[in-house]
């Protein structure tokens, strides 16, 4: 009885790691497929109301929470504009905690297809804060940003970014 319970734990642990080790016969069980599918689905969702996002510019905010996605009923994706509330801020920054700001989604965990057939997705959800005219509040953008922002008319964010993916 003990050996069967440890083997089940081993299979569940492997499925959460993404099946790094191969099994003896090479085929995963249906339970492993179900767990890995559920785990991956939790990461790939739209940016919707109450989603916490990381701020990747030097505007003074560290984390924001999405209040509303301005385009689309389901939520925001790469390049979309959102309304957000600042949850964490650095002292002496341009934005303060509790302030309501606009932001452009520059990294999203949900995958997005490209014209050439490839897909782009990031490890985290990140945003660059902008003002009402669409200009970035900060003067630097950290980390990679996708080149799809050019189609969404956010060329200024692309020019400030250190790496374009």
XYZ file of N, CA, C and O in Angstrom:
660
model
N 0.832 -1.201 0.000
C 0.000 0.000 0.000
C 0.869 1.255 0.000
O 0.579 2.206 -0.674
N 1.951 1.221 0.765
C 2.811 2.393 0.846
C 3.504 2.661 -0.476
O 3.694 3.799 -0.867
N 3.886 1.592 -1.191
C 4.585 1.809 -2.459
C 3.655 2.417 -3.507
O 4.082 3.224 -4.318
N 2.373 2.049 -3.503
C 1.460 2.630 -4.485
C 1.203 4.099 -4.201
O 1.067 4.902 -5.116
N 1.158 4.506 -2.933
C 0.918 5.913 -2.633
C 2.139 6.756 -2.973
O 2.008 7.876 -3.429
N 3.343 6.195 -2.776
C 4.524 6.979 -3.131
C 4.656 7.113 -4.633
O 5.075 8.145 -5.126
N 4.274 6.087 -5.376
C 4.357 6.214 -6.834
C 3.353 7.244 -7.347
O 3.626 7.967 -8.288
N 2.181 7.347 -6.719
C 1.211 8.366 -7.128
C 1.757 9.759 -6.847
O 1.614 10.666 -7.643
N 2.405 9.929 -5.697
C 2.988 11.219 -5.382
C 4.087 11.564 -6.372
O 4.232 12.697 -6.794
N 4.851 10.567 -6.759
C 5.921 10.803 -7.716
C 5.358 11.241 -9.056
O 5.860 12.158 -9.674
N 4.267 10.628 -9.494
C 3.663 11.004 -10.772
C 3.085 12.407 -10.713
O 3.241 13.171 -11.647
N 2.436 12.775 -9.613
C 1.862 14.110 -9.500
C 2.973 15.141 -9.483
O 2.913 16.162 -10.142
N 4.041 14.881 -8.736
C 5.160 15.818 -8.687
C 5.796 16.021 -10.051
O 6.163 17.116 -10.428
N 5.913 14.957 -10.805
C 6.502 15.068 -12.128
C 5.605 15.855 -13.060
O 6.085 16.613 -13.878
N 4.307 15.694 -12.944
C 3.417 16.413 -13.847
C 3.445 17.910 -13.556
O 3.328 18.715 -14.454
N 3.634 18.304 -12.309
C 3.723 19.720 -11.992
C 5.031 20.309 -12.493
O 5.115 21.484 -12.805
N 6.086 19.496 -12.599
C 7.342 19.988 -13.134
C 7.352 19.987 -14.655
O 8.305 20.397 -15.270
N 6.296 19.512 -15.249
C 6.206 19.522 -16.691
C 6.735 18.262 -17.339
O 7.068 18.270 -18.513
N 6.861 17.170 -16.587
C 7.300 15.901 -17.158
C 8.744 15.925 -17.578
O 9.085 15.547 -18.692
N 9.641 16.390 -16.695
C 11.046 16.452 -17.037
C 11.673 15.061 -17.168
O 12.561 14.853 -17.972
N 11.234 14.120 -16.356
C 11.779 12.769 -16.397
C 10.864 11.893 -17.240
O 9.654 11.979 -17.152
N 11.476 11.019 -18.039
C 10.672 10.114 -18.861
C 10.325 8.876 -18.054
O 11.127 8.379 -17.283
N 9.115 8.399 -18.274
C 8.693 7.171 -17.627
C 9.285 5.985 -18.374
O 9.830 6.118 -19.458
N 9.130 4.800 -17.811
C 9.717 3.603 -18.396
C 9.145 3.329 -19.782
O 9.869 3.012 -20.719
N 7.837 3.485 -19.961
C 7.249 3.215 -21.266
C 6.983 4.493 -22.052
O 6.504 4.445 -23.173
N 7.266 5.692 -21.489
C 7.232 6.933 -22.248
C 5.884 7.601 -22.385
O 5.799 8.690 -22.911
N 4.792 6.984 -21.942
C 3.477 7.593 -22.092
C 2.973 8.088 -20.748
O 2.930 7.339 -19.785
N 2.573 9.361 -20.642
C 2.039 9.865 -19.375
C 0.631 9.339 -19.135
O -0.110 9.036 -20.060
N 0.274 9.255 -17.872
C -1.074 8.801 -17.526
C -2.064 9.930 -17.754
O -1.698 11.091 -17.896
N -3.342 9.589 -17.772
C -4.367 10.612 -17.985
C -4.420 11.568 -16.803
O -4.726 12.745 -16.958
N -4.087 11.078 -15.604
C -4.077 11.942 -14.431
C -2.988 13.000 -14.574
O -3.190 14.158 -14.241
N -1.814 12.609 -15.094
C -0.738 13.577 -15.296
C -1.135 14.621 -16.320
O -0.865 15.792 -16.161
N -1.774 14.196 -17.397
C -2.207 15.143 -18.417
C -3.231 16.116 -17.860
O -3.187 17.303 -18.135
N -4.153 15.640 -17.043
C -5.173 16.503 -16.465
C -4.544 17.537 -15.547
O -4.859 18.719 -15.623
N -3.616 17.124 -14.682
C -2.979 18.057 -13.757
C -2.159 19.095 -14.513
O -2.228 20.275 -14.205
N -1.396 18.666 -15.508
C -0.567 19.629 -16.226
C -1.430 20.572 -17.052
O -1.110 21.740 -17.192
N -2.540 20.088 -17.615
C -3.426 20.967 -18.368
C -4.058 22.016 -17.466
O -4.133 23.186 -17.820
N -4.510 21.609 -16.282
C -5.106 22.563 -15.350
C -4.077 23.566 -14.876
O -4.355 24.750 -14.753
N -2.856 23.104 -14.630
C -1.806 23.997 -14.146
C -1.459 25.031 -15.210
O -1.288 26.198 -14.914
N -1.381 24.616 -16.464
C -1.025 25.558 -17.518
C -2.181 26.502 -17.833
O -1.965 27.636 -18.221
N -3.415 26.058 -17.683
C -4.557 26.928 -17.947
C -4.657 28.039 -16.917
O -5.116 29.128 -17.229
N -4.225 27.793 -15.701
C -4.291 28.824 -14.681
C -3.344 29.966 -15.011
O -3.608 31.100 -14.678
N -2.246 29.701 -15.680
C -1.291 30.748 -15.998
C -1.702 31.564 -17.215
O -1.352 32.714 -17.334
N -2.435 30.984 -18.139
C -2.747 31.650 -19.401
C -4.165 32.182 -19.403
O -5.077 31.543 -19.906
N -4.374 33.322 -18.803
C -5.681 33.954 -18.812
C -5.526 35.414 -19.235
O -4.434 35.967 -19.209
N -6.610 35.999 -19.630
C -6.609 37.414 -19.967
C -6.296 38.238 -18.725
O -6.506 37.805 -17.600
N -5.828 39.447 -18.951
C -5.651 40.382 -17.842
C -6.992 41.055 -17.644
O -7.467 41.802 -18.495
N -7.612 40.734 -16.528
C -8.958 41.196 -16.271
C -9.003 41.947 -14.948
O -7.967 42.244 -14.372
N -10.191 42.256 -14.500
C -10.343 43.007 -13.269
C -9.708 42.256 -12.095
O -9.825 41.036 -12.005
N -9.004 42.971 -11.230
C -8.334 42.479 -10.032
C -7.082 41.653 -10.331
O -6.588 40.945 -9.464
N -6.536 41.742 -11.531
C -5.263 41.102 -11.846
C -4.136 42.002 -11.380
O -4.121 43.196 -11.670
N -3.187 41.435 -10.644
C -2.027 42.189 -10.191
C -0.939 42.128 -11.248
O -0.629 41.061 -11.771
N -0.364 43.288 -11.553
C 0.660 43.389 -12.587
C 1.896 44.079 -12.033
O 1.803 44.931 -11.149
N 3.017 43.724 -12.601
C 4.295 44.329 -12.245
C 4.506 45.556 -13.131
O 4.156 45.538 -14.317
N 5.055 46.622 -12.575
C 5.331 47.835 -13.344
C 6.803 47.804 -13.752
O 7.674 47.637 -12.901
N 7.088 47.949 -15.043
C 8.451 47.797 -15.535
C 9.025 49.103 -16.077
O 9.792 49.102 -17.031
N 8.659 50.213 -15.464
C 9.280 51.483 -15.806
C 9.694 52.186 -14.521
O 9.479 51.674 -13.425
N 10.310 53.363 -14.663
C 10.793 54.083 -13.486
C 9.854 55.210 -13.069
O 10.285 56.264 -12.647
N 8.556 54.962 -13.152
C 7.568 55.971 -12.762
C 7.385 56.048 -11.246
O 6.801 57.002 -10.758
N 7.849 55.064 -10.514
C 7.731 55.065 -9.062
C 6.810 53.982 -8.536
O 6.857 53.646 -7.362
N 5.968 53.416 -9.366
C 5.077 52.340 -8.936
C 5.799 51.005 -9.081
O 6.633 50.828 -9.973
N 5.477 50.068 -8.188
C 6.050 48.721 -8.273
C 5.012 47.709 -8.728
O 5.293 46.879 -9.569
N 3.811 47.777 -8.142
C 2.737 46.858 -8.493
C 1.455 47.648 -8.664
O 1.197 48.602 -7.928
N 0.633 47.220 -9.633
C -0.682 47.810 -9.846
C -1.705 46.689 -9.947
O -1.367 45.541 -10.214
N -2.963 47.048 -9.708
C -4.061 46.100 -9.862
C -5.000 46.647 -10.935
O -5.400 47.813 -10.888
N -5.339 45.803 -11.883
C -6.198 46.210 -12.994
C -7.609 46.494 -12.486
O -8.194 45.684 -11.767
N -8.143 47.638 -12.846
C -9.518 47.997 -12.516
C -10.426 47.664 -13.692
O -11.500 47.110 -13.528
N -9.962 47.993 -14.908
C -10.786 47.771 -16.086
C -9.903 47.686 -17.324
O -8.933 48.430 -17.458
N -10.238 46.768 -18.212
C -9.602 46.703 -19.524
C -10.419 47.580 -20.464
O -11.634 47.447 -20.549
N -9.761 48.499 -21.150
C -10.490 49.473 -21.954
C -10.975 48.923 -23.288
O -11.832 49.510 -23.918
N -10.444 47.799 -23.737
C -10.871 47.241 -25.014
C -11.110 45.748 -24.833
O -10.311 45.058 -24.228
N -12.203 45.272 -25.344
C -12.498 43.844 -25.276
C -13.328 43.494 -24.056
O -13.176 44.078 -22.983
N -14.203 42.533 -24.232
C -15.071 42.129 -23.131
C -14.386 41.157 -22.186
O -14.622 41.170 -20.993
N -13.522 40.290 -22.735
C -12.887 39.283 -21.890
C -11.779 39.866 -21.039
O -11.606 39.490 -19.905
N -11.001 40.753 -21.596
C -9.898 41.327 -20.857
C -8.845 41.870 -21.798
O -9.049 41.956 -23.002
N -7.682 42.221 -21.242
C -6.616 42.845 -22.014
C -5.550 41.827 -22.386
O -5.309 40.869 -21.654
N -4.920 42.048 -23.522
C -3.801 41.234 -23.990
C -2.621 42.155 -24.259
O -2.642 43.315 -23.859
N -1.605 41.655 -24.941
C -0.417 42.450 -25.238
C -0.779 43.702 -26.020
O -1.498 43.633 -27.020
N -0.308 44.856 -25.565
C -0.531 46.117 -26.256
C -1.815 46.825 -25.903
O -2.011 47.966 -26.334
N -2.703 46.203 -25.138
C -3.969 46.839 -24.777
C -3.772 47.795 -23.602
O -2.873 47.639 -22.784
N -4.663 48.771 -23.514
C -4.615 49.765 -22.432
C -5.584 49.358 -21.326
O -6.688 48.907 -21.600
N -5.138 49.534 -20.090
C -5.964 49.224 -18.929
C -5.999 50.427 -17.997
O -5.159 51.325 -18.091
N -6.980 50.434 -17.112
C -7.040 51.378 -15.998
C -6.647 50.594 -14.763
O -7.157 49.491 -14.536
N -5.726 51.135 -13.965
C -5.195 50.380 -12.828
C -5.053 51.278 -11.608
O -4.978 52.504 -11.718
N -5.010 50.634 -10.457
C -4.786 51.309 -9.185
C -3.412 50.906 -8.667
O -3.065 49.723 -8.673
N -2.643 51.873 -8.210
C -1.296 51.600 -7.716
C -1.390 50.967 -6.322
O -1.998 51.529 -5.415
N -0.807 49.778 -6.167
C -0.840 49.061 -4.890
C 0.449 49.219 -4.102
O 0.424 49.267 -2.881
N 1.593 49.260 -4.784
C 2.886 49.485 -4.133
C 3.622 50.557 -4.913
O 3.633 50.531 -6.143
N 4.242 51.504 -4.190
C 4.982 52.573 -4.855
C 6.234 52.904 -4.063
O 6.276 52.718 -2.838
N 7.244 53.377 -4.772
C 8.467 53.823 -4.123
C 8.247 55.221 -3.564
O 7.543 56.034 -4.180
N 8.852 55.532 -2.434
C 8.730 56.905 -1.923
C 9.481 57.866 -2.840
O 10.562 57.579 -3.330
N 8.882 58.998 -3.108
C 9.506 60.004 -3.961
C 9.312 59.764 -5.446
O 9.941 60.443 -6.258
N 8.436 58.854 -5.825
C 8.189 58.589 -7.244
C 7.161 59.545 -7.822
O 6.562 60.360 -7.119
N 6.939 59.427 -9.117
C 5.972 60.296 -9.793
C 4.537 59.911 -9.481
O 3.647 60.753 -9.535
N 4.288 58.638 -9.201
C 2.936 58.182 -8.848
C 2.935 57.712 -7.402
O 3.952 57.268 -6.875
N 1.795 57.826 -6.768
C 1.660 57.480 -5.356
C 0.743 56.278 -5.192
O -0.042 55.945 -6.082
N 0.802 55.657 -4.032
C -0.056 54.524 -3.726
C -1.512 54.986 -3.687
O -1.842 56.028 -3.134
N -2.410 54.197 -4.312
C -3.825 54.518 -4.358
C -4.236 55.356 -5.553
O -5.427 55.548 -5.800
N -3.277 55.848 -6.324
C -3.586 56.666 -7.488
C -4.116 55.779 -8.616
O -3.675 54.652 -8.800
N -5.064 56.287 -9.381
C -5.618 55.567 -10.526
C -4.878 56.044 -11.777
O -4.809 57.243 -12.049
N -4.308 55.098 -12.526
C -3.466 55.414 -13.673
C -3.877 54.555 -14.873
O -4.605 53.575 -14.728
N -3.403 54.951 -16.041
C -3.544 54.152 -17.251
C -2.246 53.386 -17.468
O -1.170 53.851 -17.079
N -2.347 52.238 -18.118
C -1.159 51.450 -18.407
C -1.318 50.648 -19.680
O -2.427 50.325 -20.099
N -0.182 50.325 -20.301
C -0.153 49.489 -21.502
C 0.470 48.154 -21.110
O 1.539 48.115 -20.505
N -0.193 47.063 -21.453
C 0.307 45.725 -21.143
C 1.468 45.421 -22.090
O 1.291 45.391 -23.309
N 2.675 45.245 -21.528
C 3.846 44.958 -22.348
C 4.302 43.505 -22.215
O 5.056 43.020 -23.051
N 3.873 42.805 -21.175
C 4.163 41.376 -21.037
C 2.929 40.704 -20.471
O 2.333 41.192 -19.516
N 2.547 39.573 -21.069
C 1.384 38.825 -20.607
C 1.710 37.344 -20.631
O 2.384 36.856 -21.540
N 1.223 36.627 -19.634
C 1.465 35.195 -19.554
C 0.649 34.426 -20.581
O 0.978 33.299 -20.923
N -0.404 35.038 -21.093
C -1.216 34.373 -22.118
C -0.510 34.460 -23.461
O -0.020 35.517 -23.849
N -0.467 33.338 -24.180
C 0.234 33.329 -25.453
C -0.544 34.078 -26.519
O -1.765 34.142 -26.481
N 0.196 34.647 -27.458
C -0.411 35.376 -28.567
C 0.281 34.957 -29.851
O 1.506 34.922 -29.919
N -0.512 34.628 -30.839
C 0.042 34.192 -32.114
C 0.535 35.356 -32.943
O 0.000 36.455 -32.881
N 1.576 35.101 -33.715
C 2.128 36.113 -34.613
C 1.803 35.757 -36.056
O 1.357 34.655 -36.351
N 2.051 36.686 -36.963
C 1.730 36.488 -38.376
C 2.505 35.330 -38.984
O 2.004 34.630 -39.858
N 3.752 35.134 -38.539
C 4.591 34.090 -39.135
C 4.311 32.704 -38.565
O 4.999 31.746 -38.896
N 3.322 32.580 -37.698
C 2.956 31.284 -37.143
C 3.552 31.000 -35.787
O 3.156 30.041 -35.123
N 4.507 31.798 -35.321
C 5.084 31.587 -34.002
C 4.171 32.197 -32.939
O 3.247 32.957 -33.253
N 4.440 31.859 -31.694
C 3.658 32.387 -30.581
C 4.601 33.029 -29.577
O 5.727 32.567 -29.387
N 4.127 34.084 -28.946
C 4.921 34.755 -27.927
C 4.141 34.752 -26.621
O 2.927 34.984 -26.609
N 4.841 34.408 -25.529
C 4.258 34.513 -24.191
C 5.385 34.767 -23.212
O 6.536 34.411 -23.462
N 5.059 35.403 -22.113
C 6.055 35.785 -21.126
C 5.765 35.077 -19.812
O 4.695 34.490 -19.622
N 6.720 35.160 -18.894
C 6.578 34.499 -17.608
C 5.697 35.277 -16.640
O 5.161 34.711 -15.702
N 5.581 36.567 -16.834
C 4.830 37.387 -15.887
C 3.923 38.352 -16.645
O 3.982 38.460 -17.863
N 3.090 39.051 -15.896
C 2.231 40.094 -16.444
C 2.843 41.427 -16.038
O 3.054 41.680 -14.853
N 3.134 42.273 -17.015
C 3.791 43.542 -16.717
C 3.143 44.659 -17.524
O 2.556 44.428 -18.586
N 3.292 45.878 -16.997
C 2.638 47.043 -17.584
C 3.589 48.237 -17.528
O 4.467 48.310 -16.669
N 3.425 49.155 -18.483
C 4.114 50.447 -18.483
C 3.047 51.505 -18.283
O 2.031 51.519 -18.992
N 3.249 52.396 -17.328
C 2.248 53.421 -17.014
C 2.324 54.560 -18.030
O 3.411 54.998 -18.414
N 1.145 55.036 -18.456
C 1.061 56.132 -19.415
C 0.104 57.189 -18.881
O -0.676 56.931 -17.961
N 0.163 58.388 -19.471
C -0.789 59.433 -19.101
C -1.974 59.385 -20.063
O -2.069 58.495 -20.899
N -2.877 60.343 -19.955
C -4.094 60.307 -20.778
C -3.807 60.519 -22.256
O -4.573 60.096 -23.111
N -2.677 61.165 -22.571
C -2.322 61.383 -23.966
C -1.624 60.162 -24.575
O -1.337 60.146 -25.767
N -1.310 59.158 -23.773
C -0.676 57.951 -24.275
C 0.838 57.964 -24.209
O 1.491 57.074 -24.753
N 1.416 58.957 -23.531
C 2.867 59.042 -23.402
C 3.296 58.370 -22.105
O 2.618 58.496 -21.083
N 4.417 57.670 -22.107
C 4.871 56.992 -20.874
C 5.208 57.994 -19.774
O 5.751 59.068 -20.030
N 4.871 57.631 -18.531
C 5.182 58.485 -17.383
C 6.671 58.383 -17.054
O 7.327 59.375 -16.769
N 7.217 57.176 -17.092
C 8.633 56.968 -16.812
C 9.501 57.276 -18.021
O 9.017 57.493 -19.137
N 10.821 57.269 -17.779
C 11.772 57.554 -18.845
C 12.580 56.327 -19.249
O 13.380 56.397 -20.175
N 12.389 55.210 -18.561
C 13.080 53.965 -18.898
C 12.089 52.816 -18.813
O 11.177 52.843 -17.990
N 12.286 51.802 -19.655
C 11.469 50.590 -19.628
C 12.416 49.418 -19.454
O 13.367 49.266 -20.235
N 12.170 48.594 -18.433
C 13.060 47.482 -18.106
C 12.526 46.181 -18.683
O 11.321 45.943 -18.695
N 13.425 45.339 -19.140
C 13.048 44.023 -19.627
C 12.559 44.045 -21.063
O 12.443 45.101 -21.693
N 12.259 42.869 -21.603
C 11.832 42.788 -23.003
C 10.386 43.230 -23.191
O 9.550 43.061 -22.315
N 10.121 43.816 -24.345
C 8.764 44.168 -24.753
C 8.554 43.630 -26.168
O 9.497 43.574 -26.959
N 7.344 43.218 -26.529
C 7.117 42.641 -27.863
C 7.012 43.726 -28.937
O 6.614 44.859 -28.660
N 7.369 43.364 -30.163
C 7.292 44.342 -31.252
C 5.859 44.557 -31.717
O 5.612 45.409 -32.577
N 4.878 43.830 -31.158
C 3.468 44.063 -31.499
C 2.986 45.430 -31.026
O 1.932 45.901 -31.457
N 3.732 46.078 -30.131
C 3.347 47.413 -29.660
C 3.397 48.435 -30.799
O 2.730 49.461 -30.738
N 4.187 48.159 -31.823
C 4.266 49.079 -32.958
C 2.922 49.161 -33.684
O 2.486 50.230 -34.106
N 2.224 48.033 -33.794
C 0.910 48.023 -34.446
C -0.123 48.766 -33.617
O -1.077 49.326 -34.150
N 0.070 48.775 -32.297
C -0.881 49.432 -31.391
C -0.529 50.897 -31.154
O -1.066 51.527 -30.251
N 0.416 51.426 -31.919
C 0.815 52.840 -31.857
C 1.483 53.231 -30.537
O 1.302 54.336 -30.040
N 2.274 52.332 -29.969
C 3.043 52.634 -28.757
C 4.531 52.642 -29.095
O 5.345 51.950 -28.488
N 4.903 53.459 -30.072
C 6.275 53.491 -30.565
C 7.211 54.094 -29.519
O 8.375 53.702 -29.411
N 6.722 55.025 -28.718
C 7.551 55.657 -27.691
C 8.005 54.632 -26.654
O 9.151 54.666 -26.199
N 7.142 53.685 -26.303
C 7.516 52.635 -25.349
C 8.591 51.744 -25.967
O 9.552 51.347 -25.299
N 8.468 51.463 -27.259
C 9.482 50.653 -27.941
C 10.830 51.345 -27.975
O 11.869 50.715 -27.841
N 10.820 52.664 -28.136
C 12.083 53.393 -28.184
C 12.757 53.461 -26.812
O 13.980 53.539 -26.728
N 11.972 53.393 -25.742
C 12.536 53.421 -24.396
C 12.980 52.041 -23.912
O 13.748 51.939 -22.962
N 12.518 50.988 -24.554
C 12.793 49.627 -24.086
C 14.245 49.245 -24.360
O 14.842 49.657 -25.359
N 14.785 48.416 -23.451
C 16.157 47.962 -23.620
C 16.262 46.730 -24.510
O 17.299 46.457 -25.082
N 15.178 45.973 -24.633
C 15.196 44.771 -25.468
C 13.825 44.575 -26.086
O 12.815 44.587 -25.387
N 13.786 44.365 -27.404
C 12.523 44.133 -28.104
C 12.468 42.674 -28.517
O 13.374 42.178 -29.189
N 11.402 41.965 -28.078
C 11.269 40.531 -28.367
C 10.381 40.307 -29.560
O 9.479 41.034 -29.844
